[in-house]
Amino acid sequence: DQQVKQNSPSLSVQEGRISILNCDYTNSMFDYFLWYKKYPAEGPTFLISISSIKDKNEDGRFTVFLNKSAKHLSLHIVPSQPGDSAVYFCAARYGGATNKLIFGTGTLLAVQP
Amino acid sequence: DAMVIQNPRYQVTQFGKPVTLSCSQTLNHNVMYWYQQKSSQAPKLLFHYYDKDFNNEADTPDNFQSRRPNTSFCFLDIRSPGLGDAAMYLCATSIRGLTSNQPQHFGDGTRLSIL
């Protein structure tokens, strides 16, 4: 049973437009959510995070929104750039102090020039 | 630059032949994790070390073992690899603590193939 779901395997966006990647979760005990970006042949790199007590966190072109009542979070990238083309993983922390994460299956973002 | 390094990047082994994957870190983080990721699937946590304390996930097969001889190094041993163990293996590190909202830092992974 997947506790973190990314229902869109892929997304294609034009350069300069907004990219919106979505993630749903089932466990209300998750206390911290993260987005990772992964290029081919590289490991995931941390992008942005949000605590469960907040509803928005912004870092430059990247904003993460958290809707706890809907158990939904989204990553907005504005404006999208070709270098943003990668697989994006949503992750939720369930281990508290141990910092253990459950990952979604990822969304492949393609930003077209 | 401080980082997480995995060796080798690609490993081929024979069915049933033991194999060891290695991970080293220069971040001085107290927690190290091993994940298995199969094609188009989410990375799945196998186990983690908090300092020298080993923590196995409930559904990790007995075939998978790990060693952490010191803060910097962690090894993944697969005692008798089966075809189903072919995957990308990712090592990650982080700092433990409830007040520490620190992300995990990943290596570039080892792609394991089984012949």
Coordinates of C-alpha atoms in Angstrom, one line a residue:
Chain A
D1 CA 0.0 0.0 0.0
Q2 CA 1.7 3.2 -1.2
Q3 CA 1.5 5.9 1.4
V4 CA 3.0 8.5 -0.9
K5 CA 1.6 8.7 -4.4
Q6 CA 2.6 10.7 -7.5
N7 CA -0.1 9.9 -9.9
S8 CA 1.4 11.6 -12.9
P9 CA 4.3 9.6 -14.3
S10 CA 5.2 12.5 -16.7
L11 CA 4.6 16.1 -17.4
S12 CA 5.6 18.3 -20.3
V13 CA 5.7 22.1 -20.1
Q14 CA 6.8 24.9 -22.3
E15 CA 9.9 27.0 -21.2
G16 CA 8.8 30.0 -19.2
R17 CA 5.5 28.5 -18.1
I18 CA 4.6 27.1 -14.7
S19 CA 5.2 23.5 -13.8
I20 CA 3.0 22.0 -11.2
L21 CA 3.9 18.6 -9.8
N22 CA 1.5 16.9 -7.4
C23 CA 1.8 14.4 -4.5
D24 CA -0.8 12.8 -2.3
Y25 CA -0.2 11.0 1.0
T26 CA -2.3 8.9 3.3
N27 CA -0.6 9.0 6.7
S28 CA -1.5 12.0 8.8
M29 CA 1.5 11.3 11.1
F30 CA 4.0 12.5 8.5
D31 CA 5.6 15.6 9.9
Y32 CA 7.9 16.8 7.1
F33 CA 7.7 16.7 3.3
L34 CA 10.5 17.1 0.8
W35 CA 11.0 17.3 -2.9
Y36 CA 14.0 15.8 -4.6
K37 CA 15.2 16.2 -8.2
K38 CA 17.0 13.4 -10.0
Y39 CA 19.0 13.7 -13.3
P40 CA 19.8 10.4 -15.2
A41 CA 22.8 8.6 -13.8
E42 CA 22.9 10.8 -10.7
G43 CA 21.5 10.4 -7.2
P44 CA 18.5 12.5 -6.0
T45 CA 19.3 16.0 -4.9
F46 CA 17.3 17.9 -2.3
L47 CA 15.2 20.7 -3.7
I48 CA 12.8 22.1 -1.1
S49 CA 10.9 21.0 2.0
I50 CA 8.0 22.0 4.1
S51 CA 7.0 21.2 7.7
S52 CA 3.6 19.9 8.4
I53 CA 2.8 23.0 10.5
K54 CA 3.1 25.2 7.4
D55 CA 1.2 25.5 4.2
K56 CA 3.7 27.2 2.0
N57 CA 7.4 27.4 1.5
E58 CA 9.2 29.4 -1.2
D59 CA 12.7 29.3 -2.5
G60 CA 13.4 31.3 -5.6
R61 CA 11.5 29.7 -8.5
F62 CA 10.3 26.8 -6.4
T63 CA 7.3 26.9 -4.1
V64 CA 5.8 24.0 -2.2
F65 CA 2.2 24.1 -1.0
L66 CA 0.8 21.7 1.6
N67 CA -2.9 21.1 2.1
K68 CA -3.2 18.9 5.2
S69 CA -6.9 18.5 5.1
A70 CA -6.6 17.0 1.6
K71 CA -3.3 15.3 2.3
H72 CA -1.9 16.8 -0.8
L73 CA 1.2 18.8 -1.6
S74 CA 2.4 20.4 -4.8
L75 CA 5.6 21.8 -6.2
H76 CA 5.4 24.9 -8.4
I77 CA 8.3 25.9 -10.6
V78 CA 8.0 29.4 -12.2
P79 CA 9.3 30.1 -14.7
S80 CA 10.2 26.6 -15.9
Q81 CA 13.6 26.2 -17.6
P82 CA 15.0 23.4 -19.8
G83 CA 17.5 22.6 -17.1
D84 CA 14.6 21.7 -14.8
S85 CA 13.9 18.6 -16.9
A86 CA 14.4 15.7 -14.5
V87 CA 12.5 13.2 -12.4
Y88 CA 11.0 14.8 -9.3
F89 CA 10.3 12.7 -6.2
C90 CA 8.0 13.6 -3.4
A91 CA 9.0 12.2 0.0
A92 CA 7.4 12.2 3.5
R93 CA 9.2 11.8 6.8
Y94 CA 7.7 9.1 9.1
G95 CA 10.6 8.3 11.4
G96 CA 10.7 11.4 13.5
A97 CA 14.2 11.7 14.9
T98 CA 15.5 8.9 12.7
N99 CA 14.5 11.1 9.7
K100 CA 13.3 8.0 7.7
L101 CA 11.5 8.9 4.4
I102 CA 8.9 7.3 2.2
F103 CA 9.2 8.2 -1.4
G104 CA 6.7 8.5 -4.3
T105 CA 7.4 6.9 -7.6
G106 CA 8.4 10.2 -9.2
T107 CA 7.2 12.4 -12.1
L108 CA 9.3 13.0 -15.1
L109 CA 9.2 16.7 -16.0
A110 CA 10.2 17.7 -19.6
V111 CA 10.5 21.4 -20.2
Q112 CA 10.4 22.2 -23.9
P113 CA 12.5 25.1 -25.2
Chain B
D1 CA 33.1 19.5 -1.4
A2 CA 31.4 17.4 1.2
M3 CA 29.6 14.5 -0.4
V4 CA 28.4 11.0 -0.5
I5 CA 30.4 8.6 -2.7
Q6 CA 29.3 5.2 -3.9
N7 CA 31.5 2.6 -5.4
P8 CA 31.4 1.0 -7.8
R9 CA 28.9 2.9 -10.0
Y10 CA 28.1 -0.3 -11.9
Q11 CA 28.4 -3.8 -10.5
V12 CA 27.8 -7.1 -12.3
T13 CA 27.6 -10.3 -10.4
Q14 CA 26.5 -13.8 -10.9
F15 CA 23.4 -15.4 -9.5
G16 CA 24.1 -16.5 -6.0
K17 CA 27.6 -14.9 -5.8
P18 CA 28.0 -12.6 -2.8
V19 CA 28.5 -8.9 -3.6
T20 CA 29.4 -5.9 -1.6
L21 CA 28.5 -2.3 -2.4
S22 CA 30.3 0.6 -0.6
C23 CA 29.4 4.1 0.5
S24 CA 31.5 6.8 2.1
Q25 CA 30.7 10.3 3.3
T26 CA 32.6 13.4 4.2
L27 CA 29.6 15.1 5.7
N28 CA 30.2 13.6 9.2
H29 CA 26.5 12.7 9.4
N30 CA 25.5 10.3 12.1
V31 CA 22.8 8.5 10.1
M32 CA 23.4 6.4 7.0
Y33 CA 20.7 4.8 4.9
W34 CA 20.6 2.2 2.1
Y35 CA 17.7 2.2 -0.4
Q36 CA 16.8 -0.1 -3.2
Q37 CA 15.2 1.4 -6.3
K38 CA 13.8 -0.7 -9.2
S39 CA 12.9 0.7 -12.5
S40 CA 10.0 3.2 -12.3
Q41 CA 9.5 2.5 -8.6
A42 CA 10.0 4.6 -5.5
P43 CA 13.3 4.2 -3.6
K44 CA 12.6 1.7 -0.8
L45 CA 14.5 1.9 2.5
L46 CA 16.3 -1.3 3.4
F47 CA 17.9 -0.3 6.6
H48 CA 19.7 2.6 8.3
Y49 CA 22.5 3.1 10.9
Y50 CA 22.3 5.7 13.6
D51 CA 26.0 5.8 14.6
K52 CA 26.7 2.1 15.2
D53 CA 23.0 1.2 15.9
F54 CA 21.6 -0.9 13.1
N55 CA 17.9 -0.6 12.2
N56 CA 16.4 -3.0 9.8
E57 CA 13.1 -2.4 8.0
A58 CA 10.6 -5.1 8.7
D59 CA 10.3 -6.2 5.1
T60 CA 14.0 -6.2 4.2
P61 CA 15.0 -9.7 3.1
D62 CA 17.6 -11.6 5.3
N63 CA 19.7 -11.8 2.2
F64 CA 20.7 -8.2 2.7
Q65 CA 23.1 -7.2 5.4
S66 CA 25.0 -4.1 6.2
R67 CA 28.2 -3.0 8.1
R68 CA 29.3 0.4 9.3
P69 CA 32.9 0.1 10.6
N70 CA 33.2 3.9 11.2
T71 CA 31.3 7.2 10.7
S72 CA 32.5 7.6 7.2
F73 CA 31.8 4.2 5.6
C74 CA 28.9 1.9 5.2
F75 CA 28.6 -1.3 3.2
L76 CA 25.7 -3.3 1.7
D77 CA 26.3 -7.0 1.5
I78 CA 24.0 -9.2 -0.6
R79 CA 24.8 -12.8 0.4
S80 CA 23.2 -14.7 -2.4
P81 CA 21.9 -12.3 -5.1
G82 CA 18.8 -13.4 -7.1
L83 CA 17.6 -12.0 -10.3
G84 CA 15.0 -9.9 -8.4
D85 CA 17.8 -8.1 -6.7
A86 CA 18.9 -6.3 -9.8
A87 CA 18.3 -2.6 -9.1
M88 CA 19.8 0.7 -8.3
Y89 CA 21.1 0.9 -4.7
L90 CA 21.3 4.3 -3.2
C91 CA 23.2 5.4 -0.1
A92 CA 22.1 8.5 1.8
T93 CA 23.1 10.3 5.0
S94 CA 21.5 12.8 7.4
I95 CA 21.7 14.3 10.8
R96 CA 19.4 12.7 13.4
G97 CA 17.2 14.8 15.7
L98 CA 13.6 15.8 16.1
T99 CA 14.6 19.5 15.7
S100 CA 16.8 18.8 12.8
N101 CA 14.8 19.3 9.6
Q102 CA 17.8 18.3 7.6
P103 CA 17.3 16.5 4.3
Q104 CA 18.9 13.3 3.4
H105 CA 21.9 13.6 1.0
F106 CA 22.3 10.9 -1.6
G107 CA 25.1 9.4 -3.5
D108 CA 24.9 8.7 -7.2
G109 CA 24.0 5.0 -6.6
T110 CA 25.3 1.7 -7.7
R111 CA 23.5 -0.1 -10.6
L112 CA 23.6 -3.8 -9.8
S113 CA 23.1 -6.4 -12.6
I114 CA 22.7 -10.1 -12.0
L115 CA 23.8 -12.6 -14.6

